[in-house]
Coordinates of C-alpha atoms in Angstrom, one line a residue:
M784 CA 172.8 -77.9 11.0
Q785 CA 175.9 -75.8 11.3
D786 CA 177.8 -78.3 9.2
I787 CA 175.1 -78.1 6.5
L788 CA 175.4 -74.3 6.4
T789 CA 179.2 -74.7 6.1
Y790 CA 178.8 -77.0 3.1
F791 CA 176.2 -74.7 1.6
V792 CA 178.7 -71.8 1.8
Q793 CA 181.3 -74.0 0.1
A794 CA 178.9 -74.7 -2.7
L795 CA 178.4 -70.9 -3.0
A796 CA 182.1 -70.3 -3.9
P797 CA 182.3 -68.2 -7.0
F798 CA 183.8 -70.9 -9.2
N799 CA 181.3 -73.4 -8.0
L800 CA 178.4 -71.0 -8.7
M801 CA 179.8 -70.5 -12.3
V802 CA 180.1 -74.3 -12.7
V803 CA 176.5 -74.8 -11.5
L804 CA 175.2 -72.2 -14.0
L805 CA 177.2 -73.6 -16.9
G806 CA 176.2 -77.2 -16.1
T807 CA 172.5 -76.2 -15.9
I808 CA 172.6 -74.4 -19.2
V809 CA 174.4 -77.3 -20.9
G810 CA 171.8 -79.7 -19.3
I811 CA 168.8 -77.6 -20.5
I812 CA 170.2 -77.6 -24.1
V813 CA 171.1 -81.3 -24.0
G814 CA 167.6 -82.1 -22.6
A815 CA 165.7 -80.0 -25.1
L816 CA 167.4 -81.4 -28.2
P817 CA 165.6 -84.5 -29.4
G818 CA 167.8 -87.6 -29.0
F819 CA 170.4 -86.0 -26.8
T820 CA 170.2 -87.1 -23.2
A821 CA 171.8 -86.3 -19.9
T822 CA 173.7 -89.5 -20.2
M823 CA 175.3 -88.4 -23.4
G824 CA 176.0 -84.9 -22.1
I825 CA 177.7 -86.2 -18.9
A826 CA 179.6 -88.9 -20.8
I827 CA 181.0 -86.4 -23.3
L828 CA 181.9 -83.8 -20.7
I829 CA 183.5 -86.0 -18.0
P830 CA 187.0 -85.6 -19.5
L831 CA 186.6 -81.8 -19.0
T832 CA 186.5 -82.4 -15.2
Y833 CA 189.8 -84.4 -15.0
T834 CA 191.8 -81.4 -13.8
W835 CA 189.1 -80.1 -11.4
D836 CA 188.8 -81.0 -7.8
A837 CA 186.3 -83.7 -7.0
T838 CA 183.7 -81.4 -5.5
T839 CA 183.6 -79.0 -8.5
A840 CA 183.5 -82.0 -10.9
L841 CA 180.5 -83.6 -9.2
I842 CA 178.7 -80.2 -9.0
F843 CA 179.1 -79.7 -12.7
L844 CA 177.9 -83.2 -13.6
G845 CA 175.0 -83.0 -11.2
A846 CA 173.9 -79.6 -12.6
I847 CA 173.8 -81.1 -16.1
Y848 CA 171.6 -83.9 -14.8
C849 CA 169.2 -81.5 -13.1
G850 CA 169.1 -79.1 -16.1
S851 CA 168.5 -81.9 -18.6
M852 CA 165.4 -83.3 -16.8
F853 CA 163.8 -79.9 -17.1
G854 CA 165.1 -79.2 -20.6
G855 CA 163.2 -82.2 -22.0
S856 CA 159.9 -80.5 -21.3
I857 CA 160.7 -77.5 -23.5
S858 CA 160.6 -79.4 -26.8
A859 CA 157.9 -81.7 -25.6
I860 CA 155.6 -78.7 -24.9
L861 CA 156.5 -76.6 -27.9
I862 CA 156.8 -79.1 -30.8
N863 CA 155.5 -82.3 -29.3
T864 CA 159.0 -83.8 -29.5
P865 CA 160.1 -85.0 -26.0
G866 CA 163.7 -84.1 -25.5
T867 CA 164.0 -87.0 -23.1
A868 CA 161.9 -90.2 -22.6
A869 CA 160.8 -88.8 -19.2
A870 CA 159.2 -85.8 -21.0
A871 CA 157.0 -88.0 -23.2
A872 CA 154.2 -87.8 -20.6
T873 CA 154.5 -84.0 -20.4
A874 CA 153.8 -83.7 -24.1
M875 CA 150.2 -85.1 -23.6
D876 CA 148.9 -81.9 -21.9
G877 CA 151.9 -79.6 -22.6
Y878 CA 151.5 -79.7 -26.4
A879 CA 147.7 -79.6 -26.1
M880 CA 148.2 -76.3 -24.2
T881 CA 150.5 -75.0 -27.0
K882 CA 147.8 -75.8 -29.6
H883 CA 145.3 -73.8 -27.5
G884 CA 147.7 -70.8 -27.4
R885 CA 148.9 -71.4 -23.9
A886 CA 152.6 -72.3 -24.5
H887 CA 153.9 -69.7 -22.1
E888 CA 151.6 -71.0 -19.4
A889 CA 152.7 -74.6 -20.0
L890 CA 156.4 -73.7 -19.9
T891 CA 156.0 -71.7 -16.7
E892 CA 154.2 -74.6 -15.0
A893 CA 156.9 -77.0 -16.2
A894 CA 159.7 -74.9 -14.7
V895 CA 157.9 -74.4 -11.4
A896 CA 156.8 -78.1 -11.0
S897 CA 160.4 -79.2 -12.0
F898 CA 161.8 -76.9 -9.3
W899 CA 159.6 -78.3 -6.5
G900 CA 160.2 -81.9 -7.6
G901 CA 164.0 -81.3 -7.8
Q902 CA 164.1 -79.6 -4.4
A903 CA 162.0 -82.3 -2.7
S904 CA 164.3 -85.0 -4.1
T905 CA 167.4 -83.1 -3.0
I906 CA 166.0 -82.8 0.6
A907 CA 165.4 -86.6 0.5
L908 CA 168.9 -87.2 -0.7
L909 CA 170.3 -84.9 2.1
F910 CA 168.4 -86.3 5.1
F911 CA 167.2 -89.8 4.2
A912 CA 169.8 -91.2 1.8
P913 CA 171.2 -94.1 3.8
A914 CA 167.9 -95.2 5.3
M915 CA 166.0 -95.0 2.0
A916 CA 168.7 -96.9 0.1
K917 CA 168.5 -99.7 2.7
W918 CA 164.8 -99.8 2.2
A919 CA 165.3 -100.2 -1.6
F920 CA 167.0 -103.5 -0.9
N921 CA 163.6 -104.9 0.0
F922 CA 162.7 -104.6 -3.7
G923 CA 163.2 -108.1 -5.1
A924 CA 162.1 -109.6 -8.4
Q925 CA 158.5 -109.8 -7.2
E926 CA 158.3 -106.1 -6.3
K927 CA 159.9 -105.0 -9.6
F928 CA 157.5 -107.1 -11.6
L929 CA 154.4 -105.7 -9.7
M930 CA 155.7 -102.1 -10.1
A931 CA 156.0 -102.7 -13.8
A932 CA 152.5 -104.3 -13.9
F933 CA 151.2 -101.3 -11.8
G934 CA 152.6 -99.0 -14.5
L935 CA 150.8 -101.0 -17.2
T936 CA 147.4 -100.5 -15.5
I937 CA 147.8 -96.8 -16.1
I938 CA 147.0 -97.5 -19.8
A939 CA 143.3 -97.7 -18.8
S940 CA 143.5 -94.2 -17.3
L941 CA 145.3 -92.8 -20.4
S942 CA 142.7 -94.3 -22.7
T943 CA 139.3 -93.4 -21.2
K944 CA 138.0 -92.4 -24.7
S945 CA 138.6 -96.0 -25.9
I946 CA 140.1 -98.4 -23.4
L947 CA 140.1 -101.2 -26.0
K948 CA 142.3 -99.0 -28.4
G949 CA 144.5 -98.1 -25.4
L950 CA 145.0 -101.8 -24.5
M951 CA 145.8 -102.6 -28.1
M952 CA 148.5 -100.0 -28.2
G953 CA 149.9 -101.1 -24.8
C954 CA 150.1 -104.7 -26.2
M955 CA 151.9 -103.4 -29.3
G956 CA 154.5 -101.7 -27.0
L957 CA 155.0 -104.9 -25.0
L958 CA 155.6 -106.8 -28.3
I959 CA 158.1 -104.2 -29.4
A960 CA 159.9 -104.6 -26.1
C961 CA 160.2 -108.3 -26.8
V962 CA 162.3 -107.7 -29.9
G963 CA 165.9 -108.6 -29.5
M964 CA 167.8 -110.9 -27.1
D965 CA 166.1 -112.5 -24.2
P966 CA 167.4 -110.6 -21.1
V967 CA 168.1 -113.7 -19.1
M968 CA 168.4 -116.7 -21.4
G969 CA 170.2 -114.8 -24.2
R970 CA 168.1 -116.1 -27.1
A971 CA 167.1 -114.0 -30.1
R972 CA 163.4 -113.2 -30.6
F973 CA 161.5 -111.6 -33.4
T974 CA 164.7 -110.5 -35.1
F975 CA 163.9 -112.2 -38.5
G976 CA 167.7 -112.8 -39.0
S977 CA 168.5 -109.1 -38.7
T978 CA 171.6 -108.3 -36.7
Y979 CA 170.3 -104.8 -36.0
L980 CA 167.2 -106.1 -34.3
M981 CA 169.2 -108.4 -32.0
G982 CA 170.0 -105.3 -30.0
G983 CA 166.3 -104.6 -29.6
I984 CA 164.3 -101.5 -30.6
T985 CA 166.0 -98.7 -28.6
M986 CA 163.8 -96.1 -27.0
I987 CA 165.1 -92.9 -28.6
P988 CA 164.3 -93.8 -32.3
A989 CA 160.9 -95.1 -31.3
V990 CA 160.0 -92.0 -29.1
I991 CA 161.3 -89.5 -31.7
G992 CA 159.5 -91.3 -34.5
L993 CA 156.2 -91.7 -32.7
F994 CA 156.0 -88.2 -31.4
S995 CA 158.2 -86.0 -33.6
V996 CA 158.2 -87.5 -37.1
S997 CA 154.5 -88.4 -37.0
Q998 CA 153.8 -84.7 -36.1
V999 CA 155.9 -83.5 -39.0
L1000 CA 154.0 -85.9 -41.4
G1001 CA 150.7 -84.6 -40.1
T1002 CA 151.6 -80.9 -40.9
L1003 CA 152.8 -81.5 -44.4
K1004 CA 149.5 -80.4 -45.8
D1005 CA 149.6 -77.0 -44.1
S1006 CA 150.4 -74.0 -46.2
L1007 CA 153.0 -71.4 -45.3
K1008 CA 151.3 -69.2 -42.7
P1009 CA 152.6 -65.9 -41.3
A1010 CA 152.7 -65.4 -37.5
N1011 CA 149.4 -64.2 -36.0
P1012 CA 149.8 -60.6 -34.8
D1013 CA 147.5 -61.4 -31.8
D1014 CA 149.9 -64.2 -30.8
V1015 CA 152.9 -62.0 -31.0
A1016 CA 151.2 -59.4 -28.8
R1017 CA 150.2 -62.1 -26.3
Y1018 CA 153.7 -63.4 -25.8
K1019 CA 155.1 -59.8 -25.4
A1020 CA 152.5 -59.3 -22.6
S1021 CA 153.1 -62.6 -20.8
R1022 CA 153.9 -62.3 -17.1
V1023 CA 154.7 -64.7 -14.3
H1024 CA 152.8 -64.2 -11.1
L1025 CA 153.6 -65.1 -7.6
K1026 CA 150.6 -67.6 -7.4
D1027 CA 152.2 -69.6 -10.2
F1028 CA 154.8 -70.8 -7.7
V1029 CA 152.2 -72.5 -5.5
R1030 CA 149.3 -73.2 -7.8
Y1031 CA 149.2 -77.0 -7.1
P1032 CA 151.0 -77.6 -3.8
V1033 CA 149.4 -81.0 -3.1
T1034 CA 150.2 -82.1 -6.7
Y1035 CA 153.8 -81.0 -6.3
L1036 CA 154.2 -82.9 -3.1
R1037 CA 152.4 -86.1 -4.2
S1038 CA 154.2 -86.3 -7.5
S1039 CA 157.6 -85.6 -5.8
I1040 CA 157.1 -88.5 -3.4
I1041 CA 156.2 -90.8 -6.3
G1042 CA 159.3 -89.6 -8.2
I1043 CA 161.6 -90.1 -5.2
I1044 CA 160.3 -93.6 -4.5
V1045 CA 160.4 -94.7 -8.1
G1046 CA 163.9 -93.2 -8.5
I1047 CA 165.3 -95.2 -5.6
V1048 CA 164.4 -98.5 -7.2
P1049 CA 167.2 -99.3 -9.7
G1050 CA 166.1 -99.9 -13.3
T1051 CA 163.1 -97.6 -13.2
G1052 CA 163.3 -93.8 -13.9
G1053 CA 161.7 -90.5 -14.8
D1054 CA 159.6 -92.0 -17.6
V1055 CA 157.8 -94.5 -15.2
S1056 CA 157.4 -91.9 -12.5
S1057 CA 155.8 -89.4 -14.9
Y1058 CA 153.1 -91.8 -16.0
V1059 CA 152.4 -93.0 -12.4
A1060 CA 152.2 -89.4 -11.1
Y1061 CA 150.0 -88.4 -14.1
N1062 CA 147.6 -91.2 -13.4
M1063 CA 147.4 -90.4 -9.6
G1064 CA 147.0 -86.7 -10.4
K1065 CA 144.1 -87.5 -12.8
M1066 CA 142.4 -89.5 -10.1
F1067 CA 142.4 -86.7 -7.5
S1068 CA 142.2 -83.7 -9.7
K1069 CA 139.1 -81.4 -9.9
E1070 CA 140.1 -80.8 -13.6
R1071 CA 140.3 -84.5 -14.5
D1072 CA 138.1 -83.9 -17.5
Q1073 CA 140.7 -81.6 -19.0
F1074 CA 143.6 -84.2 -18.7
G1075 CA 144.9 -85.1 -22.1
D1076 CA 143.4 -81.9 -23.6
G1077 CA 145.5 -79.2 -22.1
A1078 CA 145.3 -79.5 -18.3
R1079 CA 148.0 -77.4 -16.6
E1080 CA 147.9 -79.7 -13.6
G1081 CA 148.8 -82.6 -16.0
V1082 CA 152.0 -80.8 -16.8
A1083 CA 152.7 -80.2 -13.1
C1084 CA 152.2 -83.9 -12.3
C1085 CA 154.7 -85.1 -14.9
E1086 CA 157.4 -82.5 -14.3
A1087 CA 157.4 -82.7 -10.5
A1088 CA 157.7 -86.5 -10.7
N1089 CA 160.4 -86.8 -13.3
N1090 CA 162.6 -84.1 -11.7
A1091 CA 162.1 -85.7 -8.3
V1092 CA 163.7 -88.8 -9.8
T1093 CA 167.1 -87.1 -9.9
G1094 CA 167.6 -87.2 -6.1
G1095 CA 166.0 -90.6 -5.9
T1096 CA 168.4 -92.2 -8.3
L1097 CA 171.3 -90.6 -6.6
I1098 CA 170.4 -92.3 -3.3
P1099 CA 171.3 -95.9 -4.2
T1100 CA 174.2 -94.6 -6.4
L1101 CA 176.0 -92.7 -3.6
T1102 CA 175.1 -95.0 -0.7
L1103 CA 175.3 -98.5 -2.3
G1104 CA 177.1 -98.0 -5.5
I1105 CA 174.1 -99.2 -7.5
P1106 CA 173.2 -96.7 -10.2
G1107 CA 169.4 -96.0 -10.4
N1108 CA 169.5 -95.4 -14.2
A1109 CA 171.9 -94.9 -17.1
T1110 CA 172.7 -91.3 -16.2
T1111 CA 173.7 -92.2 -12.6
A1112 CA 175.8 -95.0 -14.0
I1113 CA 177.9 -92.4 -15.9
L1114 CA 178.0 -90.3 -12.7
L1115 CA 179.3 -93.3 -10.9
S1116 CA 182.2 -93.5 -13.3
G1117 CA 182.8 -89.8 -12.5
L1118 CA 183.1 -90.7 -8.9
T1119 CA 185.6 -93.5 -9.5
I1120 CA 187.7 -91.2 -11.8
H1121 CA 188.1 -88.9 -8.8
S1122 CA 189.0 -91.7 -6.5
L1123 CA 185.7 -91.7 -4.6
T1124 CA 184.1 -95.0 -3.5
P1125 CA 180.3 -95.1 -3.1
G1126 CA 179.0 -96.2 0.3
Y1127 CA 178.9 -95.1 3.9
S1128 CA 182.4 -93.6 3.6
L1129 CA 181.1 -90.9 1.2
F1130 CA 178.9 -89.6 4.1
T1131 CA 181.7 -89.8 6.7
T1132 CA 185.3 -89.4 5.6
G1133 CA 184.2 -88.0 2.2
K1134 CA 181.5 -85.7 3.5
N1135 CA 183.5 -82.6 2.6
I1136 CA 182.9 -83.6 -1.0
T1137 CA 179.5 -85.2 -0.9
Y1138 CA 177.5 -82.6 1.1
P1139 CA 178.7 -79.6 -1.0
F1140 CA 177.6 -81.6 -4.1
I1141 CA 174.2 -82.1 -2.6
M1142 CA 173.9 -78.4 -1.6
A1143 CA 174.8 -77.5 -5.2
L1144 CA 171.8 -79.5 -6.4
F1145 CA 169.6 -77.0 -4.6
L1146 CA 171.4 -74.2 -6.5
A1147 CA 171.0 -76.1 -9.8
N1148 CA 167.3 -76.3 -9.3
V1149 CA 167.2 -72.5 -8.6
A1150 CA 169.2 -71.9 -11.7
F1151 CA 167.0 -73.9 -14.1
V1152 CA 163.7 -72.4 -12.7
S1153 CA 165.2 -68.9 -13.1
I1154 CA 166.2 -69.7 -16.7
G1155 CA 162.9 -71.4 -17.4
L1156 CA 160.8 -68.5 -16.1
L1157 CA 162.8 -65.8 -17.7
G1158 CA 163.1 -67.6 -21.0
A1159 CA 159.5 -69.0 -21.2
K1160 CA 158.2 -66.0 -23.1
Y1161 CA 161.0 -66.3 -25.6
F1162 CA 160.9 -70.1 -25.8
A1163 CA 157.1 -69.9 -26.5
R1164 CA 157.7 -67.7 -29.5
V1165 CA 159.0 -70.7 -31.3
T1166 CA 155.4 -71.5 -32.0
L1167 CA 155.1 -68.3 -34.1
T1168 CA 157.3 -69.8 -36.7
P1169 CA 155.3 -70.9 -39.8
Q1170 CA 154.3 -74.5 -39.4
N1171 CA 156.1 -76.0 -42.4
I1172 CA 159.4 -74.2 -41.6
L1173 CA 159.1 -75.4 -38.0
S1174 CA 158.4 -78.9 -39.2
A1175 CA 161.6 -78.9 -41.3
C1176 CA 163.7 -77.8 -38.4
V1177 CA 162.1 -80.4 -36.1
L1178 CA 162.8 -83.1 -38.7
N1179 CA 166.4 -82.0 -39.0
L1180 CA 166.9 -82.0 -35.3
S1181 CA 165.3 -85.4 -35.0
L1182 CA 167.6 -86.9 -37.6
I1183 CA 170.7 -85.4 -36.0
G1184 CA 169.6 -86.4 -32.5
C1185 CA 168.6 -90.0 -33.5
Y1186 CA 171.9 -90.6 -35.4
G1187 CA 174.0 -89.0 -32.8
V1188 CA 173.0 -91.5 -30.0
R1189 CA 174.9 -94.5 -31.5
G1190 CA 176.1 -93.2 -34.8
N1191 CA 174.0 -95.9 -36.5
V1192 CA 172.0 -95.0 -39.6
R1193 CA 169.7 -97.9 -39.0
D1194 CA 168.4 -96.0 -36.0
V1195 CA 167.3 -93.3 -38.4
Y1196 CA 165.5 -95.9 -40.5
A1197 CA 163.7 -97.1 -37.4
M1198 CA 162.8 -93.6 -36.4
L1199 CA 161.2 -93.0 -39.8
I1200 CA 159.3 -96.3 -39.7
F1201 CA 157.9 -95.4 -36.3
G1202 CA 157.1 -92.0 -37.6
V1203 CA 154.9 -93.5 -40.3
I1204 CA 153.3 -95.9 -37.8
G1205 CA 152.6 -93.0 -35.4
Y1206 CA 151.1 -90.9 -38.2
L1207 CA 148.7 -93.7 -39.3
L1208 CA 147.7 -94.5 -35.7
K1209 CA 146.9 -90.8 -35.1
L1210 CA 144.9 -90.7 -38.3
Y1211 CA 142.6 -93.4 -36.9
K1212 CA 142.4 -91.8 -33.4
F1213 CA 144.7 -94.3 -31.6
N1214 CA 146.6 -93.0 -28.5
I1215 CA 150.3 -93.6 -29.1
V1216 CA 151.4 -93.0 -25.5
P1217 CA 150.5 -96.6 -24.3
I1218 CA 153.0 -97.9 -26.9
V1219 CA 155.8 -96.0 -25.2
L1220 CA 154.6 -97.1 -21.8
G1221 CA 154.5 -100.7 -22.9
M1222 CA 158.1 -100.5 -24.3
I1223 CA 159.4 -98.9 -21.1
L1224 CA 157.7 -101.4 -18.7
G1225 CA 157.9 -104.5 -20.9
D1226 CA 161.6 -104.9 -20.4
I1227 CA 161.4 -104.3 -16.6
A1228 CA 158.5 -106.7 -16.2
E1229 CA 160.0 -109.5 -18.3
E1230 CA 163.4 -109.4 -16.6
A1231 CA 161.9 -109.3 -13.1
L1232 CA 159.5 -112.2 -14.0
Q1233 CA 162.3 -114.4 -15.4
Q1234 CA 164.5 -113.7 -12.3
G1235 CA 161.6 -114.7 -10.1
L1236 CA 161.0 -117.9 -12.0
I1237 CA 164.7 -118.8 -11.8
L1238 CA 164.6 -118.3 -8.0
Y1239 CA 161.5 -120.6 -7.7
E1240 CA 162.8 -123.1 -10.3
N1241 CA 160.2 -122.1 -12.9
D1242 CA 157.3 -122.7 -10.5
L1243 CA 154.9 -119.9 -11.5
P1244 CA 152.3 -120.6 -8.8
A1245 CA 154.9 -120.7 -6.1
M1246 CA 156.3 -117.3 -7.2
F1247 CA 152.8 -115.7 -7.4
S1248 CA 152.0 -117.0 -3.9
T1249 CA 154.8 -114.9 -2.5
F1250 CA 153.1 -111.8 -3.7
F1251 CA 150.7 -112.2 -0.7
Q1252 CA 153.5 -112.6 1.8
R1253 CA 155.5 -109.5 1.0
P1254 CA 154.1 -106.1 2.3
I1255 CA 155.4 -104.0 -0.6
C1256 CA 153.8 -106.5 -3.0
I1257 CA 150.4 -106.2 -1.2
V1258 CA 150.5 -102.4 -1.4
L1259 CA 151.4 -102.5 -5.1
M1260 CA 148.5 -104.9 -5.8
L1261 CA 146.1 -102.7 -4.0
L1262 CA 147.3 -99.7 -6.1
M1263 CA 146.8 -101.8 -9.2
V1264 CA 143.2 -102.4 -8.3
V1265 CA 142.6 -98.7 -7.6
S1266 CA 144.3 -97.8 -10.9
I1267 CA 142.2 -100.1 -12.9
C1268 CA 138.8 -99.4 -11.2
A1269 CA 139.2 -95.6 -10.8
P1270 CA 138.8 -94.7 -14.5
I1271 CA 135.8 -96.9 -14.9
V1272 CA 134.1 -95.5 -11.8
M1273 CA 134.8 -91.9 -12.8
E1274 CA 133.5 -92.6 -16.4
R1275 CA 130.3 -94.0 -15.0
R1276 CA 129.9 -91.1 -12.6
S1277 CA 130.4 -88.6 -15.4
K1278 CA 127.8 -90.4 -17.5
S1279 CA 125.3 -90.5 -14.7
K1280 CA 125.7 -86.7 -14.1

């Protein structure tokens, strides 16, 4: 404990504190801008850290990572444009709250839930990193496949108004995920001779198109409206109360645990954990009828989970050298640049660098919750902008963000096509969230399935029989049954009442 306090004092050095604050602000900005991700922000700014010592460099990059995970919720809540893929789930209830005039409340909850999720994952990273990383080795192809399949069962919960429509959208997402090169065999599929489609449909153009551009197209008919004086007065009078910090303690804890576990498994991430936590939250919530229509607890579920992923993904990265996602892969390159080798040595001979870095993550979480709470009132006033002017700004940001990811104008075309598709689907009351879920989980499920078939020489029954011999697989299958049955049971109970 004395060593931990020493490392915490080291993280509190004035220059390190300044770096934490700067990194957090950069992360929030990068996360809030559509199309810009923590991966891009860290990759661009790594050269800035060349002349810094290793501890300060890692603190800066870690603060960007933490800030960006929270920043994605700001644009998701205010303008229905997820700044990051992980924030797409937050938009479901966050934007609904904005439409009901509760933007400040949604932003406050996002900041608080993100804080608790981030702190929980940092505690896990600090005390359980080596043991939890070793446990992640038990995840083979079977476990990854079932985890993806478990994620897909959430579609039923997200589509209680029309499960058939939800399943149709989920299948559409799975088909889109199949476009491009076969991840194992290397064969082109559904490319129609296009070299662009050989790389597959990337997530950012699809997400921005479905959520942002479709929203812009839906508001074109609105006339220029001045800000409502009552709304202006409401935002000026907005206050954050002490009870806002502990409004949903059980939800924060449950979603944080989900985020940490999902983050540990390489190849998954904040987007998967958000949907899983949202589904679990809806099952146990007393406000389940409000989910999807502006439930504050829905925002808490998603934000606690996707911010808990930060510490989870760092566990295999630091202990095994296996990046949990694209962002930690870039962080891993930052480690090597500063002559650090992931593994047990980071927690022994390199502990004077590793532990101050972990301590600084606590400070980064404090920094972004402070900025989030102090700025929520001012962020929320974005919604006072006349709708057509706001839509023009959103479209410009979407175009810049989408093009900036790869510098490919075809990504912009893809974004616009998905925007039209999203607009038409919303017009006919289809839920577009299952499309994103299908795209995210389709790649994970397919790759894991093919790896399993290769291990068992394409004997599908033999591979499936192993599901009942592996404890983690059995737990995941039980969760799948609960996830499928719970929405149906709740629907029947509500009808009987």
